[in-house]
Short mmCIF file of C-alpha atoms in Angstrom, two decimals:
data_model
loop_
_atom_site.label_atom_id
_atom_site.label_comp_id
_atom_site.label_asym_id
_atom_site.label_seq_id
_atom_site.Cartn_x
_atom_site.Cartn_y
_atom_site.Cartn_z
CA UNK A 895 99.20 144.33 -2.64
CA UNK A 896 102.07 141.84 -2.51
CA UNK A 897 101.79 138.46 -1.28
CA UNK A 898 104.20 136.44 0.69
CA UNK A 899 104.00 132.70 0.55
CA UNK A 900 104.63 131.22 3.97
CA UNK A 901 106.25 127.75 3.91
CA UNK A 902 104.77 125.17 5.86
CA UNK A 903 106.65 122.18 7.17
CA UNK A 904 105.18 119.17 8.59
CA UNK A 905 107.00 118.18 11.99
CA UNK A 906 106.75 114.60 12.93
CA UNK A 907 105.74 113.92 16.53
CA UNK A 908 106.74 110.65 18.24
CA UNK A 909 105.09 109.84 21.28
CA UNK A 910 106.76 107.19 23.27
CA UNK A 911 104.43 105.42 25.83
CA UNK A 912 105.78 103.90 28.87
CA UNK A 913 104.26 100.80 30.56
CA UNK A 914 104.83 99.73 33.90
CA UNK A 915 106.75 96.59 34.19
CA UNK A 916 105.67 93.71 36.48
CA UNK A 917 107.86 91.22 38.08
CA UNK A 918 107.41 88.97 34.97
CA UNK A 919 108.70 91.63 32.65
CA UNK A 920 105.21 92.32 31.34
CA UNK A 921 102.43 94.66 32.37
CA UNK A 922 100.63 93.23 35.47
CA UNK A 923 97.84 95.49 36.96
CA UNK A 924 98.15 93.66 40.26
CA UNK A 925 100.96 91.47 41.78
CA UNK A 926 99.49 89.46 44.48
CA UNK A 927 100.45 90.44 48.03
CA UNK A 928 101.55 87.84 50.62
CA UNK A 929 100.86 89.28 54.16
CA UNK A 930 103.11 88.41 56.94
CA UNK A 931 101.65 87.23 60.24
CA UNK A 932 102.41 90.02 62.55
CA UNK A 933 101.64 90.48 66.47
CA UNK A 934 101.54 93.32 68.74
CA UNK A 935 99.14 95.84 70.29
CA UNK A 936 97.68 97.55 67.44
CA UNK A 937 96.75 93.89 66.12
CA UNK A 938 95.34 92.66 69.47
CA UNK A 939 93.13 95.23 69.16
CA UNK A 940 91.82 94.76 65.80
CA UNK A 941 91.44 90.81 66.21
CA UNK A 942 89.50 91.68 69.61
CA UNK A 943 87.38 94.31 68.06
CA UNK A 944 86.85 91.96 64.77
CA UNK A 945 85.62 88.88 67.12
CA UNK A 946 83.11 91.15 68.99
CA UNK A 947 81.86 92.75 66.30
CA UNK A 948 81.77 89.85 64.30
CA UNK A 949 80.07 87.54 67.07
CA UNK A 950 77.21 90.35 67.04
CA UNK A 951 77.01 89.94 63.34
CA UNK A 952 76.14 86.29 63.52
CA UNK A 953 74.18 86.10 66.74
CA UNK A 954 71.91 89.19 66.54
CA UNK A 955 69.64 87.09 64.10
CA UNK A 956 68.96 84.64 66.46
CA UNK A 957 67.96 86.98 69.31
CA UNK A 958 64.01 86.30 70.13
CA UNK A 959 62.24 88.91 71.33
CA UNK A 960 58.26 88.61 72.36
CA UNK A 961 57.91 85.25 70.37
CA UNK A 962 59.41 86.85 67.24
CA UNK A 963 63.01 87.43 65.63
CA UNK A 964 64.64 90.45 67.42
CA UNK A 965 65.83 92.10 64.23
CA UNK A 966 64.08 91.42 60.98
CA UNK A 967 64.08 93.77 58.25
CA UNK A 968 61.29 92.42 56.33
CA UNK A 969 61.42 94.12 52.86
CA UNK A 970 58.19 92.19 51.31
CA UNK A 971 55.99 93.16 54.38
CA UNK A 972 57.87 96.70 54.12
CA UNK A 973 58.63 96.70 58.03
CA UNK A 974 61.48 96.81 59.99
CA UNK A 975 61.52 94.75 63.54
CA UNK A 976 64.34 96.01 66.01
CA UNK A 977 63.12 94.52 69.39
CA UNK A 978 60.39 96.54 70.28
CA UNK A 979 60.65 99.22 67.56
CA UNK A 980 58.64 98.79 64.13
CA UNK A 981 59.59 101.14 61.49
CA UNK A 982 57.37 101.61 58.26
CA UNK A 983 57.84 103.23 54.94
CA UNK A 984 56.58 106.22 56.78
CA UNK A 985 59.22 106.42 59.19
CA UNK A 986 61.98 106.81 56.56
CA UNK A 987 63.26 109.94 58.23
CA UNK A 988 64.31 107.44 61.30
CA UNK A 989 66.38 105.83 59.12
CA UNK A 990 67.97 108.71 57.38
CA UNK A 991 68.75 110.29 60.70
CA UNK A 992 70.96 106.98 61.42
CA UNK A 993 72.45 107.19 57.73
CA UNK A 994 73.53 110.72 58.71
CA UNK A 995 74.84 110.03 62.15
CA UNK A 996 77.08 107.48 60.74
CA UNK A 997 78.13 109.27 58.25
CA UNK A 998 79.23 112.27 60.36
CA UNK A 999 80.84 109.70 62.94
CA UNK A 1000 83.10 108.69 60.27
CA UNK A 1001 84.09 112.07 59.38
CA UNK A 1002 84.85 112.78 62.93
CA UNK A 1003 87.09 109.82 63.62
CA UNK A 1004 88.70 110.25 59.92
CA UNK A 1005 89.56 113.52 60.77
CA UNK A 1006 90.97 112.76 64.74
CA UNK A 1007 92.57 109.35 63.77
CA UNK A 1008 92.65 108.62 59.82
CA UNK A 1009 91.37 105.57 58.43
CA UNK A 1010 91.34 103.60 61.47
CA UNK A 1011 87.51 102.61 60.59
CA UNK A 1012 89.07 100.76 57.54
CA UNK A 1013 92.12 99.23 59.43
CA UNK A 1014 89.96 97.66 62.42
CA UNK A 1015 86.16 97.67 61.38
CA UNK A 1016 85.53 97.97 58.01
CA UNK A 1017 83.78 94.35 56.75
CA UNK A 1018 86.17 94.19 53.75
CA UNK A 1019 89.15 94.18 55.91
CA UNK A 1020 87.74 91.98 58.79
CA UNK A 1021 86.59 89.41 56.01
CA UNK A 1022 90.32 89.85 54.28
CA UNK A 1023 92.02 89.57 57.44
CA UNK A 1024 89.79 86.22 58.21
CA UNK A 1025 90.64 84.84 54.40
CA UNK A 1026 94.38 85.37 55.27
CA UNK A 1027 94.29 83.47 58.51
CA UNK A 1028 92.52 80.57 56.41
CA UNK A 1029 95.63 80.61 54.28
CA UNK A 1030 98.23 80.67 57.15
CA UNK A 1031 96.89 77.49 58.60
CA UNK A 1032 96.14 75.61 55.81
CA UNK A 1033 99.05 76.71 53.60
CA UNK A 1034 101.61 78.18 56.06
CA UNK A 1035 103.18 81.36 56.42
CA UNK A 1036 104.14 84.02 53.98
CA UNK A 1037 107.26 82.45 52.43
CA UNK A 1038 105.57 79.05 52.58
CA UNK A 1039 102.44 80.22 50.44
CA UNK A 1040 104.89 82.01 47.81
CA UNK A 1041 107.02 79.09 47.67
CA UNK A 1042 103.80 77.18 47.05
CA UNK A 1043 102.66 79.41 44.34
CA UNK A 1044 106.09 79.27 42.60
CA UNK A 1045 106.06 75.34 42.60
CA UNK A 1046 104.43 73.19 39.68
CA UNK A 1047 101.36 71.41 40.72
CA UNK A 1048 101.12 68.43 42.64
CA UNK A 1049 98.93 66.44 44.63
CA UNK A 1050 99.76 68.47 47.69
CA UNK A 1051 99.31 71.54 46.24
CA UNK A 1052 96.24 70.83 44.86
CA UNK A 1053 94.97 69.84 48.12
CA UNK A 1054 96.26 72.84 50.05
CA UNK A 1055 94.69 75.04 47.62
CA UNK A 1056 91.30 73.10 47.55
CA UNK A 1057 90.77 72.77 51.25
CA UNK A 1058 91.46 76.87 51.38
CA UNK A 1059 89.11 77.55 48.86
CA UNK A 1060 86.53 74.97 50.39
CA UNK A 1061 86.97 77.07 53.74
CA UNK A 1062 86.84 80.50 51.90
CA UNK A 1063 83.34 79.10 50.02
CA UNK A 1064 81.65 77.60 53.20
CA UNK A 1065 82.77 80.98 55.24
CA UNK A 1066 81.40 83.05 52.46
CA UNK A 1067 78.00 80.76 52.62
CA UNK A 1068 77.87 80.90 56.26
CA UNK A 1069 78.14 84.73 56.06
CA UNK A 1070 75.43 84.91 53.11
CA UNK A 1071 72.99 82.80 55.06
CA UNK A 1072 73.50 85.36 58.26
CA UNK A 1073 72.94 88.35 56.17
CA UNK A 1074 70.09 87.55 54.50
CA UNK A 1075 68.44 85.89 57.81
CA UNK A 1076 68.29 89.82 58.53
CA UNK A 1077 65.82 90.32 55.89
CA UNK A 1078 64.12 86.91 56.30
CA UNK A 1079 63.34 84.41 59.53
CA UNK A 1080 67.14 82.89 60.04
CA UNK A 1081 65.87 79.90 61.54
CA UNK A 1082 63.68 78.69 58.26
CA UNK A 1083 65.68 79.99 56.16
CA UNK A 1084 68.86 77.68 56.94
CA UNK A 1085 66.45 74.74 57.39
CA UNK A 1086 64.97 75.34 54.01
CA UNK A 1087 68.19 76.18 52.07
CA UNK A 1088 70.18 73.04 53.08
CA UNK A 1089 66.56 70.86 52.43
CA UNK A 1090 66.32 72.42 49.28
CA UNK A 1091 63.16 73.87 49.79
CA UNK A 1092 64.31 77.84 50.17
CA UNK A 1093 62.01 80.17 47.73
CA UNK A 1094 63.80 81.10 44.72
CA UNK A 1095 64.92 84.72 45.97
CA UNK A 1096 66.28 83.74 48.71
CA UNK A 1097 68.52 80.80 47.11
CA UNK A 1098 69.68 83.51 44.62
CA UNK A 1099 69.99 86.53 47.41
CA UNK A 1100 72.00 83.93 49.45
CA UNK A 1101 74.44 82.60 46.51
CA UNK A 1102 74.89 86.24 44.90
CA UNK A 1103 76.28 87.20 48.80
CA UNK A 1104 78.24 84.35 49.01
CA UNK A 1105 80.08 84.85 45.44
CA UNK A 1106 80.72 88.41 46.53
CA UNK A 1107 82.10 87.64 49.80
CA UNK A 1108 84.30 84.78 47.77
CA UNK A 1109 85.45 87.21 45.46
CA UNK A 1110 85.88 90.43 47.63
CA UNK A 1111 88.06 89.01 50.36
CA UNK A 1112 89.34 85.82 49.06
CA UNK A 1113 90.56 87.54 45.09
CA UNK A 1114 90.05 91.16 45.15
CA UNK A 1115 90.98 92.36 48.42
CA UNK A 1116 93.16 95.49 48.55
CA UNK A 1117 91.57 96.49 45.36
CA UNK A 1118 88.45 96.92 47.02
CA UNK A 1119 90.30 99.28 49.14
CA UNK A 1120 92.61 101.45 46.70
CA UNK A 1121 90.45 101.22 43.66
CA UNK A 1122 86.65 100.87 44.11
CA UNK A 1123 85.79 102.09 47.67
CA UNK A 1124 85.15 105.91 47.27
CA UNK A 1125 86.37 106.55 51.11
CA UNK A 1126 89.88 105.88 50.09
CA UNK A 1127 89.46 108.63 47.60
CA UNK A 1128 87.91 111.61 49.48
CA UNK A 1129 89.53 110.80 52.82
CA UNK A 1130 92.12 113.21 52.25
CA UNK A 1131 89.53 116.22 52.47
CA UNK A 1132 89.28 115.25 56.11
CA UNK A 1133 92.66 115.09 57.17
CA UNK A 1134 94.72 118.09 58.24
CA UNK A 1135 98.13 118.32 59.83
CA UNK A 1136 96.54 117.58 63.21
CA UNK A 1137 95.15 114.15 62.23
CA UNK A 1138 96.56 111.31 63.49
CA UNK A 1139 97.99 108.70 60.80
CA UNK A 1140 100.59 105.79 60.69
CA UNK A 1141 103.53 107.90 59.84
CA UNK A 1142 106.97 106.80 59.38
CA UNK A 1143 109.52 108.89 61.32
CA UNK A 1144 112.13 110.03 58.42
CA UNK A 1145 114.25 112.16 60.43
CA UNK A 1146 114.69 109.41 63.04
CA UNK A 1147 115.14 106.73 60.15
CA UNK A 1148 117.26 108.04 57.81
CA UNK A 1149 119.44 107.11 56.29
CA UNK A 1150 118.30 103.51 56.30
CA UNK A 1151 120.38 100.07 56.24
CA UNK A 1152 121.28 97.01 57.63
CA UNK A 1153 123.77 96.72 60.93
CA UNK A 1154 124.13 94.00 63.33
CA UNK A 1155 122.79 94.52 67.21
CA UNK A 1156 125.65 95.11 68.62
CA UNK A 1157 126.38 97.83 66.50
CA UNK A 1158 126.51 100.93 68.74
CA UNK A 1159 128.31 103.24 66.24
CA UNK A 1160 125.87 103.08 63.48
CA UNK A 1161 124.99 106.74 63.66
CA UNK A 1162 128.60 107.68 63.37
CA UNK A 1163 128.18 106.10 59.78
CA UNK A 1164 125.62 107.95 58.89
CA UNK A 1165 122.67 105.78 59.40
CA UNK A 1166 119.29 106.31 61.17
CA UNK A 1167 117.16 103.82 63.17
CA UNK A 1168 115.78 102.12 60.10
CA UNK A 1169 117.55 98.58 59.35
CA UNK A 1170 115.86 98.12 55.95
CA UNK A 1171 114.18 95.14 57.10
CA UNK A 1172 111.20 95.58 54.89
CA UNK A 1173 108.94 93.84 57.49
CA UNK A 1174 106.27 97.01 57.31
CA UNK A 1175 106.07 96.51 53.79
CA UNK A 1176 105.32 92.52 54.33
CA UNK A 1177 102.86 92.66 56.65
CA UNK A 1178 100.76 95.77 55.13
CA UNK A 1179 97.45 94.02 53.72
CA UNK A 1180 97.52 96.93 50.65
CA UNK A 1181 101.32 96.28 50.00
CA UNK A 1182 102.65 99.69 50.20
CA UNK A 1183 106.05 101.12 52.04
CA UNK A 1184 104.74 103.51 54.71
CA UNK A 1185 108.37 105.06 54.74
CA UNK A 1186 107.34 106.82 51.29
CA UNK A 1187 104.99 108.82 53.28
CA UNK A 1188 101.32 109.43 53.56
CA UNK A 1189 99.46 107.25 50.88
CA UNK A 1190 95.91 106.97 49.88
CA UNK A 1191 96.23 103.11 50.05
CA UNK A 1192 96.90 103.00 53.80
CA UNK A 1193 94.05 101.70 56.02
CA UNK A 1194 95.62 102.79 59.62
CA UNK A 1195 95.52 99.25 60.50
CA UNK A 1196 98.75 99.86 62.43
CA UNK A 1197 100.25 96.25 61.27
CA UNK A 1198 103.35 98.01 60.31
CA UNK A 1199 103.89 99.86 63.35
CA UNK A 1200 103.76 96.19 65.37
CA UNK A 1201 106.40 94.78 63.35
CA UNK A 1202 108.59 98.02 63.48
CA UNK A 1203 108.17 98.11 67.40
CA UNK A 1204 108.98 94.31 67.38
CA UNK A 1205 112.08 95.24 65.27
CA UNK A 1206 113.23 98.13 67.20
CA UNK A 1207 112.93 96.33 70.50
CA UNK A 1208 115.26 93.25 68.97
CA UNK A 1209 118.13 95.66 68.07
CA UNK A 1210 117.61 97.53 71.30
CA UNK A 1211 116.32 100.82 70.04
CA UNK A 1212 113.61 103.09 71.28
CA UNK A 1213 109.95 102.09 69.58
CA UNK A 1214 108.06 104.28 67.64
CA UNK A 1215 109.69 104.75 64.59
CA UNK A 1216 106.27 104.16 62.82
CA UNK A 1217 103.59 105.34 64.98
CA UNK A 1218 100.33 107.10 65.16
CA UNK A 1219 101.17 110.73 64.97
CA UNK A 1220 100.63 113.98 63.35
CA UNK A 1221 102.49 116.15 60.79
CA UNK A 1222 102.75 118.99 63.46
CA UNK A 1223 103.99 116.65 65.89
CA UNK A 1224 106.94 115.25 63.43
CA UNK A 1225 107.97 118.78 62.68
CA UNK A 1226 108.53 119.78 66.60
CA UNK A 1227 105.04 121.73 66.76
CA UNK A 1228 102.23 120.85 69.40
CA UNK A 1229 99.09 119.09 68.34
CA UNK A 1230 95.81 120.93 68.24
CA UNK A 1231 93.30 118.52 69.33
CA UNK A 1232 90.49 120.60 69.59
CA UNK A 1233 90.38 122.69 66.27
CA UNK A 1234 87.69 124.14 64.18
CA UNK A 1235 87.17 121.08 61.92
CA UNK A 1236 86.93 118.33 64.50
CA UNK A 1237 84.60 120.83 66.37
CA UNK A 1238 82.34 121.39 63.49
CA UNK A 1239 82.05 117.45 62.97
CA UNK A 1240 81.51 117.00 66.34
CA UNK A 1241 78.70 119.54 66.88
CA UNK A 1242 77.04 118.12 64.18
CA UNK A 1243 77.21 115.09 65.04
CA UNK A 1244 75.53 115.85 68.20
CA UNK A 1245 72.77 117.83 66.91
CA UNK A 1246 71.91 114.91 64.33
CA UNK A 1247 72.09 112.42 67.53
CA UNK A 1248 69.44 115.11 68.81
CA UNK A 1249 67.18 115.26 66.35
CA UNK A 1250 67.29 111.24 65.99
CA UNK A 1251 66.51 110.64 69.79
CA UNK A 1252 63.73 113.53 69.51
CA UNK A 1253 62.40 111.91 66.51
CA UNK A 1254 61.98 108.55 68.31
CA UNK A 1255 60.65 110.35 71.35
CA UNK A 1256 57.96 111.96 69.54
CA UNK A 1257 57.08 109.16 67.30
CA UNK A 1258 53.41 108.49 67.64
CA UNK A 1259 53.10 104.50 67.14
CA UNK A 1260 50.02 104.67 64.59
CA UNK A 1261 48.79 106.46 61.79
CA UNK A 1262 45.92 108.19 60.74
CA UNK A 1263 44.17 109.63 57.47
CA UNK A 1264 40.93 111.27 56.67
CA UNK A 1265 39.43 110.25 53.37
CA UNK A 1266 36.12 112.04 52.42
CA UNK A 1267 33.02 110.51 50.83
CA UNK A 1268 34.00 110.74 47.02
CA UNK A 1269 30.31 110.38 46.39
CA UNK A 1270 28.99 113.60 47.24
CA UNK A 1271 30.35 116.24 49.64
CA UNK A 1272 27.28 116.42 51.88
CA UNK A 1273 23.67 115.02 51.38
CA UNK A 1274 20.52 115.52 53.45
CA UNK A 1275 18.63 113.53 55.81
CA UNK A 1276 15.14 112.60 56.26
CA UNK A 1277 15.23 114.32 59.35
CA UNK A 1278 16.44 117.58 57.57
CA UNK A 1279 19.92 117.62 58.71
CA UNK A 1280 23.07 117.80 56.67
CA UNK A 1281 25.34 114.94 56.99
CA UNK A 1282 28.97 114.07 55.92
CA UNK A 1283 30.73 110.88 55.70
CA UNK A 1284 34.29 110.00 56.49
CA UNK A 1285 36.60 107.18 56.23
CA UNK A 1286 39.30 107.01 59.00
CA UNK A 1287 41.91 105.06 57.93
CA UNK A 1288 43.95 104.03 61.08
CA UNK A 1289 47.27 102.25 60.95
CA UNK A 1290 48.54 100.40 64.03
CA UNK A 1291 52.77 100.80 63.98
CA UNK A 1292 53.42 98.63 67.14
CA UNK A 1293 53.68 95.11 67.46
CA UNK A 1294 50.80 94.51 69.66
CA UNK A 1295 47.22 94.69 69.55
CA UNK A 1296 45.84 98.33 70.55
CA UNK A 1297 42.13 99.59 71.41
CA UNK A 1298 41.83 103.36 69.88
CA UNK A 1299 38.94 105.72 70.76
CA UNK A 1300 37.45 108.28 68.24
CA UNK A 1301 36.29 111.45 68.79
CA UNK A 1302 35.54 114.73 66.83
CA UNK A 1303 36.33 118.44 68.29
CA UNK A 1304 34.39 121.68 66.69
CA UNK A 1305 32.53 124.65 67.65
CA UNK A 1306 29.05 122.76 66.59
CA UNK A 1307 27.15 120.31 68.19
CA UNK A 1308 27.57 117.11 65.88
CA UNK A 1309 25.37 113.81 65.70
CA UNK A 1310 28.21 110.91 65.79
CA UNK A 1311 26.97 108.19 63.44
CA UNK A 1312 29.48 105.17 63.49
CA UNK A 1313 31.87 103.18 65.92
CA UNK A 1314 33.68 105.13 69.02
CA UNK A 1315 36.32 102.77 68.99
CA UNK A 1316 38.50 100.34 66.91
CA UNK A 1317 40.94 97.49 67.86
CA UNK A 1318 43.93 96.82 65.51
CA UNK A 1319 46.32 94.12 65.85
CA UNK A 1320 50.32 94.70 65.57
CA UNK A 1321 50.91 96.01 62.17
CA UNK A 1322 47.31 96.07 60.86
CA UNK A 1323 45.70 99.01 58.92
CA UNK A 1324 41.75 99.30 59.21
CA UNK A 1325 39.39 101.85 57.57
CA UNK A 1326 36.42 103.08 60.15
CA UNK A 1327 33.29 104.93 58.43
CA UNK A 1328 32.05 107.58 60.67
CA UNK A 1329 29.23 110.07 59.53
CA UNK A 1330 28.48 113.50 61.14
CA UNK A 1331 25.28 114.99 61.03
CA UNK A 1332 24.56 118.72 61.86
CA UNK A 1333 21.10 120.93 62.03
CA UNK A 1334 21.96 123.40 58.89
CA UNK A 1335 20.04 126.00 60.87
CA UNK A 1336 22.83 125.78 63.90
CA UNK A 1337 25.25 127.73 62.16
CA UNK A 1338 25.38 130.34 59.20
CA UNK A 1339 28.59 129.26 57.94
CA UNK A 1340 28.41 126.97 54.77
CA UNK A 1341 31.64 124.98 55.87
CA UNK A 1342 32.90 124.31 59.49
CA UNK A 1343 36.49 123.08 60.74
CA UNK A 1344 36.14 120.18 62.40
CA UNK A 1345 39.21 118.09 64.10
CA UNK A 1346 39.17 114.19 64.34
CA UNK A 1347 41.03 112.60 67.11
CA UNK A 1348 42.46 108.75 67.39
CA UNK A 1349 43.71 108.25 70.98
CA UNK A 1350 45.15 105.11 72.50
CA UNK A 1351 42.74 103.58 75.06
CA UNK A 1352 43.79 104.26 78.53
CA UNK A 1353 46.91 106.42 77.24
CA UNK A 1354 45.86 110.20 76.73
CA UNK A 1355 49.38 111.03 75.72
CA UNK A 1356 49.11 108.96 72.53
CA UNK A 1357 46.88 110.70 70.11
CA UNK A 1358 46.81 111.96 66.71
CA UNK A 1359 44.39 115.15 65.51
CA UNK A 1360 43.98 115.89 61.74
CA UNK A 1361 41.47 118.54 60.59
CA UNK A 1362 39.31 118.50 57.80
CA UNK A 1363 36.05 120.34 56.57
CA UNK A 1364 32.27 119.75 57.28
CA UNK A 1365 30.00 121.17 54.44
CA UNK A 1366 26.80 122.71 55.39
CA UNK A 1367 25.93 123.00 51.54
CA UNK A 1368 23.71 126.34 52.09
#
């Protein structure tokens, strides 16, 4: 059989890699964003909401309730005090319901109005805007800050930069102290920290959160939103064509281009309402151009809306070139607010809220565990009775001293040996040992089902029952 030789030729393959080019001509993973100040309806709403929730964050740890800190999430003692409610590790389901409610509330809001949480209430955005406010007050406007960074180092530049970073660090330290104050008594924390008497872990925690706040809001800023926060990545799964997002009306705005205020014939020249002032880019905290369409970096803060509306008003054009709208609305179709996805999120949110309320309502403020005598299942007394010994472990999960009544229920008649009442302070756990004695000829069974009951004295509706076995031993 003839064999044919196949010629093999090496074909050189050249792969050329193109790297992005920054302003300096070299690869720059991040050019600094100089955010321009803007005023308007949406920024006023954002500021007022930020003031309210920032005030709550700062003031809540200082509130007192019946002689103790109203909100204290004490991890070392494994209990969370929230006004009159005390949560223990056994109440993890309540915290789980809270997290589930927060998640579905976020899904519902996102499906309806986009990433408004990110733009208005996210701590990263709120603290970033506060740090930018410090920059504006110390270093000046956007153009002044850009010029200051471009200028060579001088005494004036050093003072402005040092003052800015001092304010950032001071506010970060205050934030860290308040935050740690949710987990340890806030009053002693402040006093001990500044007198150098705080514990090692308290100091480490405060310094850690200080550096985190300083780094996130002062240096990383939009990197947290665009590269680190997972919410920016999966938000698109909750968007649809009826979701209200910050959107540029391309049909109305294009073709963009400059013109004078008195130029009323700009449409005859093929121009749209966008005068290409670039203010929408300058005020954006993530540095995007909303005119390029929906982008995952957009946090729906509405800054570009306020900047554009101000420009449209000065030009004498109708406002709303950039606005909260839907894709269907831009295409001339009606927006469906009540749609299956949104109703589904709402239904689940209502269900989990109901489950949370029911869990709180049905929660018994104490706990009981029955531990049998490990030495023997039963023993015979001198009187010929069969005796079983039990240890009732009772935990008072409330914040007040409570007295409990102890009893047992069964078809047989037992002799109760031990205390019938137990008094526990708030948060205390106590073991009460009781014995039950029974005439072995009173029943033909080798074991009996019995039910111990622990009831709050004076309140028959608050009680716990637990079933166990009584061994006769015949």
